[in-house]
Short mmCIF file of C-alpha atoms and ligand atoms in Angstrom, two decimals:
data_model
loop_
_atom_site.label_atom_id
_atom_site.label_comp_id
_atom_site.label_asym_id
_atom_site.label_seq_id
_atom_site.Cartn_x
_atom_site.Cartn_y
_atom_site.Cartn_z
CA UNK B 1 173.45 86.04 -110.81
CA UNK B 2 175.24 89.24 -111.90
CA UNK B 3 174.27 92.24 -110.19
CA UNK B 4 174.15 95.76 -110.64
CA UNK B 5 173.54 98.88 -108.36
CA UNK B 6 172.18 102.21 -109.57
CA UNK B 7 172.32 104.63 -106.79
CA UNK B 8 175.20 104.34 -104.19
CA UNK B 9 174.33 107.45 -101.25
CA UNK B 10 173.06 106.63 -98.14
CA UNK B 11 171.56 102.98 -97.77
CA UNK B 12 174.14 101.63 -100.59
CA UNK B 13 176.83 100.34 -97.76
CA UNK B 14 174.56 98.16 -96.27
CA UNK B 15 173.57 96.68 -99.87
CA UNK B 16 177.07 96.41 -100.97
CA UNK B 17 178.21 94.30 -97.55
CA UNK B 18 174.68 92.06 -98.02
CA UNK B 19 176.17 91.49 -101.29
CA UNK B 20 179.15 90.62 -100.12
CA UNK B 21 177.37 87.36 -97.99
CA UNK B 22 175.31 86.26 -100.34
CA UNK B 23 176.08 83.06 -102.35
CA UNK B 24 173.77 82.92 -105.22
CA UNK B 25 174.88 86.62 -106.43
CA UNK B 26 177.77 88.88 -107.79
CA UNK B 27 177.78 93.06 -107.52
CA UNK B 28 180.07 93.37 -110.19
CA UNK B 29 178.78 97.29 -110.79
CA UNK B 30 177.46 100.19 -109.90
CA UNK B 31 176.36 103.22 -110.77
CA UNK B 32 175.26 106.88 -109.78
CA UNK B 33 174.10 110.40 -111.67
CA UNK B 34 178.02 111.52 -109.89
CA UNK B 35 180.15 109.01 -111.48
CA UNK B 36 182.11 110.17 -107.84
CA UNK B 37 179.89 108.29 -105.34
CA UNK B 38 179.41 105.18 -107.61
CA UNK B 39 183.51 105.39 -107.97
CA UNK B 40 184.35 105.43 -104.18
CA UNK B 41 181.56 102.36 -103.20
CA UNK B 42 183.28 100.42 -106.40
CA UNK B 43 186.85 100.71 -104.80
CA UNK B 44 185.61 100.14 -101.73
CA UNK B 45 183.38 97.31 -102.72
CA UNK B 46 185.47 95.63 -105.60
CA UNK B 47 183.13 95.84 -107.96
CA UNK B 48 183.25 98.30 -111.46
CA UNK B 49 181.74 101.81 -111.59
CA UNK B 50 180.08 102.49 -114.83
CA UNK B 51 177.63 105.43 -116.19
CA UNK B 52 173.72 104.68 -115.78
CA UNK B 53 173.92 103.56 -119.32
CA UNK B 54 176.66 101.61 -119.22
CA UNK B 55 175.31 99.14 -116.51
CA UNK B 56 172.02 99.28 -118.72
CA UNK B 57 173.62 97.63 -121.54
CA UNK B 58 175.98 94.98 -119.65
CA UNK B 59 174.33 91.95 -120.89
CA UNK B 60 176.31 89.87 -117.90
CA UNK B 61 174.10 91.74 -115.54
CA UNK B 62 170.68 89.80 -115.09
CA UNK B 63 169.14 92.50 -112.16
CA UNK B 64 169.46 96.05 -111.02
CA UNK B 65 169.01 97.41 -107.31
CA UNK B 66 167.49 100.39 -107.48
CA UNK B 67 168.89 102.78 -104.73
CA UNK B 68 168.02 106.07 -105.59
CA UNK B 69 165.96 108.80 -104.04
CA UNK B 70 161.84 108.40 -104.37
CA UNK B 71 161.40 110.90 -107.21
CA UNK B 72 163.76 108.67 -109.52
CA UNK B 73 162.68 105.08 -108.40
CA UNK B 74 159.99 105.34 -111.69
CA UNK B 75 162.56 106.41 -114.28
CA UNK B 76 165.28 104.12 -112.93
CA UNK B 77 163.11 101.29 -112.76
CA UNK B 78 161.65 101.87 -116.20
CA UNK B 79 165.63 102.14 -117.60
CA UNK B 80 165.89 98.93 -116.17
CA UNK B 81 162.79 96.78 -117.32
CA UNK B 82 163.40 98.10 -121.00
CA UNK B 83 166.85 97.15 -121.09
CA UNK B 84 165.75 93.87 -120.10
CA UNK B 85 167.00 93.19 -116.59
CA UNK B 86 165.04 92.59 -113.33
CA UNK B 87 164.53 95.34 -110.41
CA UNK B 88 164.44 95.78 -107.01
CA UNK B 89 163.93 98.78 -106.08
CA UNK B 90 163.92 100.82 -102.54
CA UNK B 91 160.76 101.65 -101.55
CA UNK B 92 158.01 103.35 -102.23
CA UNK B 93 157.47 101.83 -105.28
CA UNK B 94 156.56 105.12 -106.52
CA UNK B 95 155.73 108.54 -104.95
CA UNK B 96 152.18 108.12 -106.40
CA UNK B 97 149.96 104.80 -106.96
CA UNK B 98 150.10 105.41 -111.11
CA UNK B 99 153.65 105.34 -110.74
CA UNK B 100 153.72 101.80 -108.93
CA UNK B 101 151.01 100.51 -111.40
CA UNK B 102 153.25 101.57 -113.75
CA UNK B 103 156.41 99.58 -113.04
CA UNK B 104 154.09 96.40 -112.35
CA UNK B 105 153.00 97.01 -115.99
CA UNK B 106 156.13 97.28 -117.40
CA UNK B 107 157.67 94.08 -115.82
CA UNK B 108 154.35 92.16 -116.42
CA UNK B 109 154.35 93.18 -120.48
CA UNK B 110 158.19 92.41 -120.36
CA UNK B 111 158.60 88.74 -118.74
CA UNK B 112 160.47 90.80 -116.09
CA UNK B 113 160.64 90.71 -111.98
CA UNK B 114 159.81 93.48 -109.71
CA UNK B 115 160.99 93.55 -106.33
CA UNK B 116 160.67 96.33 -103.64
CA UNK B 117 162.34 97.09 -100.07
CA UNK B 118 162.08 96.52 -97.32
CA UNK B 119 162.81 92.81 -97.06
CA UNK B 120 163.44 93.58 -93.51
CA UNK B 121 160.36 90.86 -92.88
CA UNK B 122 162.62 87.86 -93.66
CA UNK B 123 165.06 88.76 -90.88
CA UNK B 124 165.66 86.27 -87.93
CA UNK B 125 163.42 88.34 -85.62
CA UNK B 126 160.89 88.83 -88.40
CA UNK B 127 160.00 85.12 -89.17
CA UNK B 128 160.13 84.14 -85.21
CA UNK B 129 157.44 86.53 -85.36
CA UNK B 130 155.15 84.71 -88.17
CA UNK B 131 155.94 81.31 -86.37
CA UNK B 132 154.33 82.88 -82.98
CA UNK B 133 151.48 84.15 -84.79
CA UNK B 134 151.10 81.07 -87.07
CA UNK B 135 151.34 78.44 -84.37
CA UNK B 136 148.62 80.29 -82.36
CA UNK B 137 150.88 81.52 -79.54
CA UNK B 138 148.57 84.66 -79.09
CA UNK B 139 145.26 82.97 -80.31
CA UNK B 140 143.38 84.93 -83.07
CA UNK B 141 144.57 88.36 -83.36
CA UNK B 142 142.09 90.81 -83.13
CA UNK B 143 143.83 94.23 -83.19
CA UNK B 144 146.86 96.13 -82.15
CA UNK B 145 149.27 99.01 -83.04
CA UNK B 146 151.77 100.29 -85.46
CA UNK B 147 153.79 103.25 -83.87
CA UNK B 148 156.81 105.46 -85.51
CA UNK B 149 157.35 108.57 -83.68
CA UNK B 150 160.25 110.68 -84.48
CA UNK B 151 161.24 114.22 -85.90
CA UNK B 152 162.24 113.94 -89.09
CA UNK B 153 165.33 112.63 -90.62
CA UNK B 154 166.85 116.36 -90.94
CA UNK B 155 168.90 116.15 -88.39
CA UNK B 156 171.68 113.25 -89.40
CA UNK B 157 171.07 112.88 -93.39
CA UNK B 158 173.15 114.71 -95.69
CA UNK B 159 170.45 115.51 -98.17
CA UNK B 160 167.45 114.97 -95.99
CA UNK B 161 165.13 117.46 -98.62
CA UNK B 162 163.81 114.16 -100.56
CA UNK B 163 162.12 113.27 -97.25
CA UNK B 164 159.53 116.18 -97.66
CA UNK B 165 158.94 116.27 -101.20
CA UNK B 166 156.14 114.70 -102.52
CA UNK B 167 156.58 111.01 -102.12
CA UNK B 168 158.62 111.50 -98.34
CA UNK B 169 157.11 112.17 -95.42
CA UNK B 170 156.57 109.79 -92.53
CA UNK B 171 154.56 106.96 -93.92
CA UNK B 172 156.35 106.40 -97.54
CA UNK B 173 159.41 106.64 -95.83
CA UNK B 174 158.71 103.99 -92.56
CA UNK B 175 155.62 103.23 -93.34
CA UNK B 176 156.52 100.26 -95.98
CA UNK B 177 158.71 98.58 -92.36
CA UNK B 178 155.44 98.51 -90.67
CA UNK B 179 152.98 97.17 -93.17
CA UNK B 180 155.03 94.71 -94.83
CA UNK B 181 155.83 93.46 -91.42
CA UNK B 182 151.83 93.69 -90.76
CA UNK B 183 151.22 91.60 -94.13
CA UNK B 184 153.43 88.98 -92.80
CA UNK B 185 151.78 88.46 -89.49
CA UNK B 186 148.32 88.89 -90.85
CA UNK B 187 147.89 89.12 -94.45
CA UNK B 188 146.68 91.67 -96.98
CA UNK B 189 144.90 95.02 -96.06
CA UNK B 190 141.02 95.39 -96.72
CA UNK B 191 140.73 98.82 -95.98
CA UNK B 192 141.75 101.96 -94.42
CA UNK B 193 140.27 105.39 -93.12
CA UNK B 194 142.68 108.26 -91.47
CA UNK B 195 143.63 111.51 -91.21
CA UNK B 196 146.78 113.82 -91.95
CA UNK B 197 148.29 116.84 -90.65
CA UNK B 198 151.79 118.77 -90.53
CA UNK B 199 153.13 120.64 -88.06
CA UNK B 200 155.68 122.51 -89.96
CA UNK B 201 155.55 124.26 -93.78
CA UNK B 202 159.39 124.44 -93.59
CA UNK B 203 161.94 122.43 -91.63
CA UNK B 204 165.55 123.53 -91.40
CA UNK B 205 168.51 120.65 -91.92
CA UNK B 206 170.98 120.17 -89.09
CA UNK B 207 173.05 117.46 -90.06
CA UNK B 208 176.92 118.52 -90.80
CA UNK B 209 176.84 117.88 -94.84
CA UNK B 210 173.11 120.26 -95.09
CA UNK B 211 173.72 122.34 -91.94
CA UNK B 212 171.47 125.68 -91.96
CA UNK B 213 169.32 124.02 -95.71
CA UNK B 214 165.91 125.77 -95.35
CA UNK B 215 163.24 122.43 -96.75
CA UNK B 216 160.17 123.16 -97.67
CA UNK B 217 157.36 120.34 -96.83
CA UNK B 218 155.25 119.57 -99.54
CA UNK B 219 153.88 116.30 -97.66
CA UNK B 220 151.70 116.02 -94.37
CA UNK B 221 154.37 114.59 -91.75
CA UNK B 222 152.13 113.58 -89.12
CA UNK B 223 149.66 110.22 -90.32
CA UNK B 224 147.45 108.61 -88.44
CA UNK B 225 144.53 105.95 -89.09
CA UNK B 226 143.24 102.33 -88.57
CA UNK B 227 143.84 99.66 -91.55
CA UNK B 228 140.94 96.44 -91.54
CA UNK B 229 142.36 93.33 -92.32
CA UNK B 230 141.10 90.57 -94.70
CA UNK B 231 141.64 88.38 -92.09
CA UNK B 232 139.73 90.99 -89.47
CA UNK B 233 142.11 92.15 -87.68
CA UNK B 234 142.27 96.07 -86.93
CA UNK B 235 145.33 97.98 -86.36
CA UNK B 236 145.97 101.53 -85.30
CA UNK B 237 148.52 103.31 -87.46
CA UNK B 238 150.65 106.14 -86.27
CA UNK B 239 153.31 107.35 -88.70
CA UNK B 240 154.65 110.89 -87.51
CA UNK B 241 157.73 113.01 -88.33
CA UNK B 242 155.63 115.42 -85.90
CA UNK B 243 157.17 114.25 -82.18
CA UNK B 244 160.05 115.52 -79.80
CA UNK B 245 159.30 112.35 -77.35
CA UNK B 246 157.23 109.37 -77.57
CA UNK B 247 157.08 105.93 -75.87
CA UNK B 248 155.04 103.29 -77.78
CA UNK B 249 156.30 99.85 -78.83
CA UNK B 250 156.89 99.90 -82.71
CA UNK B 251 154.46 96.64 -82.78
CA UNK B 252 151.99 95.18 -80.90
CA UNK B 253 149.47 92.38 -81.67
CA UNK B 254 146.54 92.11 -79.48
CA UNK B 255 145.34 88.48 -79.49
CA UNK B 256 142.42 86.30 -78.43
CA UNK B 257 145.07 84.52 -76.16
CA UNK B 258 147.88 86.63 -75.43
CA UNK B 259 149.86 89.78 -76.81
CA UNK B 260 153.09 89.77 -79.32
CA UNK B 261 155.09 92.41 -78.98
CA UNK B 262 157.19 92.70 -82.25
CA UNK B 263 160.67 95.16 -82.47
CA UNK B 264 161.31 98.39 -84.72
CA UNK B 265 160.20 96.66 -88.31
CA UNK B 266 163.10 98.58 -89.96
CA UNK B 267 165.97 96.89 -88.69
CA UNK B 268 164.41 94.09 -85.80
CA UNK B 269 167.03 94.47 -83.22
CA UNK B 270 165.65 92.33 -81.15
CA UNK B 271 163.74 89.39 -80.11
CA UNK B 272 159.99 89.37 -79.86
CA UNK B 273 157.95 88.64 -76.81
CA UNK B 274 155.02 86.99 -75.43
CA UNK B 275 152.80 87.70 -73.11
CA UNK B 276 149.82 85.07 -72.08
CA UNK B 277 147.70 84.56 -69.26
CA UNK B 278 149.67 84.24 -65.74
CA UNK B 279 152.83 84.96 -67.29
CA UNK B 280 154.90 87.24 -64.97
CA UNK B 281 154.49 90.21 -68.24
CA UNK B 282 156.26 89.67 -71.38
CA UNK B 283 158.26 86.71 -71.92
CA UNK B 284 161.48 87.28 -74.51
CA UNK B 285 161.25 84.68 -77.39
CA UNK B 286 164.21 82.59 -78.73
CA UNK B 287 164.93 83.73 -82.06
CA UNK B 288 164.20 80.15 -84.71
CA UNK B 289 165.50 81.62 -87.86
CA UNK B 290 169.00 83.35 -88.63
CA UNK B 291 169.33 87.01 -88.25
CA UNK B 292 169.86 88.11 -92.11
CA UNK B 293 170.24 91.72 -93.39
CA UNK B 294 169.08 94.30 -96.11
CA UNK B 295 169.87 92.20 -99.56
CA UNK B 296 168.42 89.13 -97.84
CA UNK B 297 165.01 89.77 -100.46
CA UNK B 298 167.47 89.95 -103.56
CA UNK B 299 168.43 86.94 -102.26
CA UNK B 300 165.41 85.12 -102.25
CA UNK B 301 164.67 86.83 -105.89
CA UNK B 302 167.42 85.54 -107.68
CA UNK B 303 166.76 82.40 -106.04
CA UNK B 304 162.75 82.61 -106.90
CA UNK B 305 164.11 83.74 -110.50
CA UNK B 306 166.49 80.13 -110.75
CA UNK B 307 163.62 78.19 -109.28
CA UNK B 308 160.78 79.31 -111.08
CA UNK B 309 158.74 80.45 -107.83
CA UNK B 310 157.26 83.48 -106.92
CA UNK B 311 159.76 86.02 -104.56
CA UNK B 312 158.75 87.02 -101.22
CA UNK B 313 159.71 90.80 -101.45
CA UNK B 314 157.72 91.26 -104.90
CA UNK B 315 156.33 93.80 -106.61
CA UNK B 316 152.41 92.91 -106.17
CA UNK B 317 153.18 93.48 -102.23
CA UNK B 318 155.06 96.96 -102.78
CA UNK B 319 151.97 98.40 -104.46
CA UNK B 320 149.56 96.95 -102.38
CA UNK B 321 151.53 98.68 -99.56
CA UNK B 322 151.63 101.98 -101.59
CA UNK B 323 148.31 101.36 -102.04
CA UNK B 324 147.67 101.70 -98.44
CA UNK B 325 149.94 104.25 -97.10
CA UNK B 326 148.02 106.78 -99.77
CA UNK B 327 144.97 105.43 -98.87
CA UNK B 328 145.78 107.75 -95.27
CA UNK B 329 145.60 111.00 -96.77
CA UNK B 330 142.68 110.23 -99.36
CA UNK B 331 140.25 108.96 -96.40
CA UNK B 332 141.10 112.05 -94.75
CA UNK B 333 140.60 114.54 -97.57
CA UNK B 334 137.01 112.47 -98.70
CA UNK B 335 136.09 111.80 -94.99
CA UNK B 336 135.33 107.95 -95.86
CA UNK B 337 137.14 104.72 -95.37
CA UNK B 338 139.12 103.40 -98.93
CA UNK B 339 138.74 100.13 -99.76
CA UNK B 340 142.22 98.42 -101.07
CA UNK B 341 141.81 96.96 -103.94
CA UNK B 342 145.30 95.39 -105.28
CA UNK B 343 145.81 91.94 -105.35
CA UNK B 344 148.58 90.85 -102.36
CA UNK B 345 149.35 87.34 -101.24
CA UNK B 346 150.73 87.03 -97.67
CA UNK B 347 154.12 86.16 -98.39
CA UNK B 348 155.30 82.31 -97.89
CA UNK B 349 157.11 81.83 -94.12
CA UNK B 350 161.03 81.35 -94.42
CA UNK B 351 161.14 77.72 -93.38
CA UNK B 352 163.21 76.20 -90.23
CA UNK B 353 166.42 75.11 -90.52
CA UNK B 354 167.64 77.43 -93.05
CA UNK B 355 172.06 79.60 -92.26
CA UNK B 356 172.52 83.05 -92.55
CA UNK B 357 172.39 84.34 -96.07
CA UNK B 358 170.14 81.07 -97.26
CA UNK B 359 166.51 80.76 -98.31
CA UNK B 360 164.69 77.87 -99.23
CA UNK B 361 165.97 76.33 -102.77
CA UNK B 362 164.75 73.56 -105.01
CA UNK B 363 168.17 71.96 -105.79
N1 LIG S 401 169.35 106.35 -95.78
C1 LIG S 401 168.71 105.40 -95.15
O1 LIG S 401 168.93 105.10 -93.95
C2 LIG S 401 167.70 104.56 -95.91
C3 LIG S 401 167.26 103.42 -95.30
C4 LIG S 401 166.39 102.59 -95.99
C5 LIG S 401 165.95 102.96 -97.22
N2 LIG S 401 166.33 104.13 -97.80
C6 LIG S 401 165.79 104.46 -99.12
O2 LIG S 401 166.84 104.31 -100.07
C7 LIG S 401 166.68 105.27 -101.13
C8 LIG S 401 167.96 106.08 -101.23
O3 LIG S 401 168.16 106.72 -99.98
P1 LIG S 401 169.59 107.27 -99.56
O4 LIG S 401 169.44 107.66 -98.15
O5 LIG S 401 170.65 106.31 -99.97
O6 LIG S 401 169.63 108.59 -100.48
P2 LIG S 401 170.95 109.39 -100.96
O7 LIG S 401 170.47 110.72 -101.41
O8 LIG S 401 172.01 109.30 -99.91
O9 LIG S 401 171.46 108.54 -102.22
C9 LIG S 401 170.74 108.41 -103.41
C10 LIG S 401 171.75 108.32 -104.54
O10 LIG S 401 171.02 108.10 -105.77
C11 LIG S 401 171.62 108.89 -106.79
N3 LIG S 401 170.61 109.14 -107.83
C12 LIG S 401 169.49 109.89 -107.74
N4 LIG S 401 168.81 109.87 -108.90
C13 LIG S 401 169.53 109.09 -109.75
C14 LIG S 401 169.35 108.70 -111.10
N5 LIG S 401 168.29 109.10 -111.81
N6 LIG S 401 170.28 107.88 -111.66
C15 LIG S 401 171.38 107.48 -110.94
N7 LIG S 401 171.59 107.84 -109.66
C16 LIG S 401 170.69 108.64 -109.06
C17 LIG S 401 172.09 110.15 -106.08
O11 LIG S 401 173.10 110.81 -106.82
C18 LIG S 401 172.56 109.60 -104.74
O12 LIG S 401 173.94 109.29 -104.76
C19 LIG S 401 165.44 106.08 -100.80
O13 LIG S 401 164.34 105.56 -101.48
C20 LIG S 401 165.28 105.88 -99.29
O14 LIG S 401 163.92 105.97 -98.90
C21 LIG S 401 167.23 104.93 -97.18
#
């Protein structure tokens, strides 16, 4: 399938080499509001740069990854469904829930596909995960931890103010690693209560390109809750841009026979590990499926798209996410818990036996 990239800062190098392994697609454009940046990753890439509306109206090009900042994902995406092509889009979704519900409209009243980062899930480490939890290593799991403790991404991005506008902030920006890698080990969310705070009302950048940029927060930067389960299960949730110094495992599942101990959701560098009864502590798991990389869920949509199946990375599963990550601050403002009410199936295991670059395919 012919591809097409609309937004080519930060993340769009590590698109452009995915695209590069994959089989079943092509990047044969890009774009970006400066012609500039879409002009260097298209030399360096081999593919054409083109205006927004030139990619738009390629009729080669079947989908568009959407790669720009938060506050455009909406109107990009929208470009994109009415010109007739298929999106997947970096997350959030949308810096508010209308604006997700609105892209799942669009695609639904269209015919069209919406798919939504991260796909980070269907890496190696990811899906060695799910076949722990799945084949009862760790018993029933009852509860266990999210944890992403930094400072803020001020410090090496060169246009880090997006991150503290409305739609930023800790939990739309890492949250969507933890909870899609939650929804894979356990399945969808039932409900959620929690509170928000910030620390600061202004941050000041310190990376080389925005050195001495004054940002003003608009979005708490410090979230913290517990999200229920269908299946039960109750995690505690701790997204903060708020910490110097933390030490807490990114993932942990406490179950009725043992604890999984899962690596940072947003890239999985490495393994998981086990810990049962009269083990001598955690026990490092062989990895069963190959490692993949960000694309890997564009992958398995243009596949799902040939094959007539539903994609893992889809667009019912972004808003159900969104969903919950706003579902922090509105618990906190009302004081009650929110029920989640979006429809999300836990998405289908990556089977065994599968090379790098390769989901499962009917022919
Ligand atoms: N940087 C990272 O490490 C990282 C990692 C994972 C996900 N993301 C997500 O990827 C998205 C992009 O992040 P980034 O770090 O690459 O940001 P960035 O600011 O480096 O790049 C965004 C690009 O999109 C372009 N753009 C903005 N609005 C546009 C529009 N309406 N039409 C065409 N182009 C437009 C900008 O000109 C810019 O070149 C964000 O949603 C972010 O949350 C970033």
């Amino acid at each position: 399938m012919k591809i097409g990239i609309i937004g080519c800062g930060n993340i769009s190098k590590a698109y452009f080499e995915g695209g590069q392994k994959a089989s079943n697609l092509d990047v044969v454009a890009c774009a970006d509001l400066h012609l500039e940046a879409a002009q260097n990753q298209a030399e360096r890439y081999g593919c054409k740069a083109m205006s927004v509306a030139e990619l738009l109206t390629d009729p080669e090009i079947e989908l568009v990854v959407n790669l720009t900042t938060p506050q455009a994902h909406l109107p990009v995406a929208t470009q994109c469904l009415n010109a007739g092509k298929h999106v997947y889009c970096e997350k959030p979704l949308g810096i508010n829930f209308e604006e997700g519900k609105a892209v799942i409209a669009l695609a639904a009243e269209k015919g069209l596909r919406v798919g939504c980062a991260p796909d980070t899930f269907l890496f190696g480490h990811a899906q060695t995960s799910r076949k722990l939890v799945d084949e009862g290593w760790i018993g029933k799991p009852v509860a266990g931890m999210a944890v992403m403790m930094g400072h803020g991404h001020e410090s090496w991005h060169p246009n880090p103010g997006f991150y503290y506008e409305q739609g930023g902030g800790p939990m739309l920006d890492m949250g969507p690693y933890y909870i899609h890698a939650l929804i894979n080990l356990l399945g969808p969310v039932k409900s959620v209560c929690g509170k928000t705070t910030k620390a600061f009302t202004e941050r000041r950048a310190t990376s080389e390109e925005a050195w001495g940029r004054i940002l003003p927060v608009e979005t708490d930067t410090h979230l913290c809750g517990v999200l229920e389960f269908a299946n039960g299960c109750l995690i505690t949730m701790i997204m903060s841009f708020d910490s110097w110094q933390a030490e807490a495992p990114p993932i942990q599942l406490f179950g009725t026979e043992g604890t999984l101990q899962v690596g940072d959701p947003n890239n999985y560098p490495h393994p998981p590990q086990v810990f049962r009864p009269g083990d001598d502590g955690f026990q490092t798991v062989s990895t069963t499926h190959p490692a993949n990389a960000r694309m890997i869920g564009v992958v398995d949509m243009v596949q799902a798209i040939r094959d007539g199946r539903p994609h893992r990375v889809n667009g019912d599963l972004a808003l159900h996410t969104l969903e919950v990550m706003l579902a922090f601050e509105a618990s906190g403002k009302s004081g009650t818990h929110i029920e989640i009410n979006t429809p999300c199936e836990r998405p289908a295991a990556l089977p065994m036996g599968l090379v790098e670059w390769e989901v499962d395919s009917s022919v």
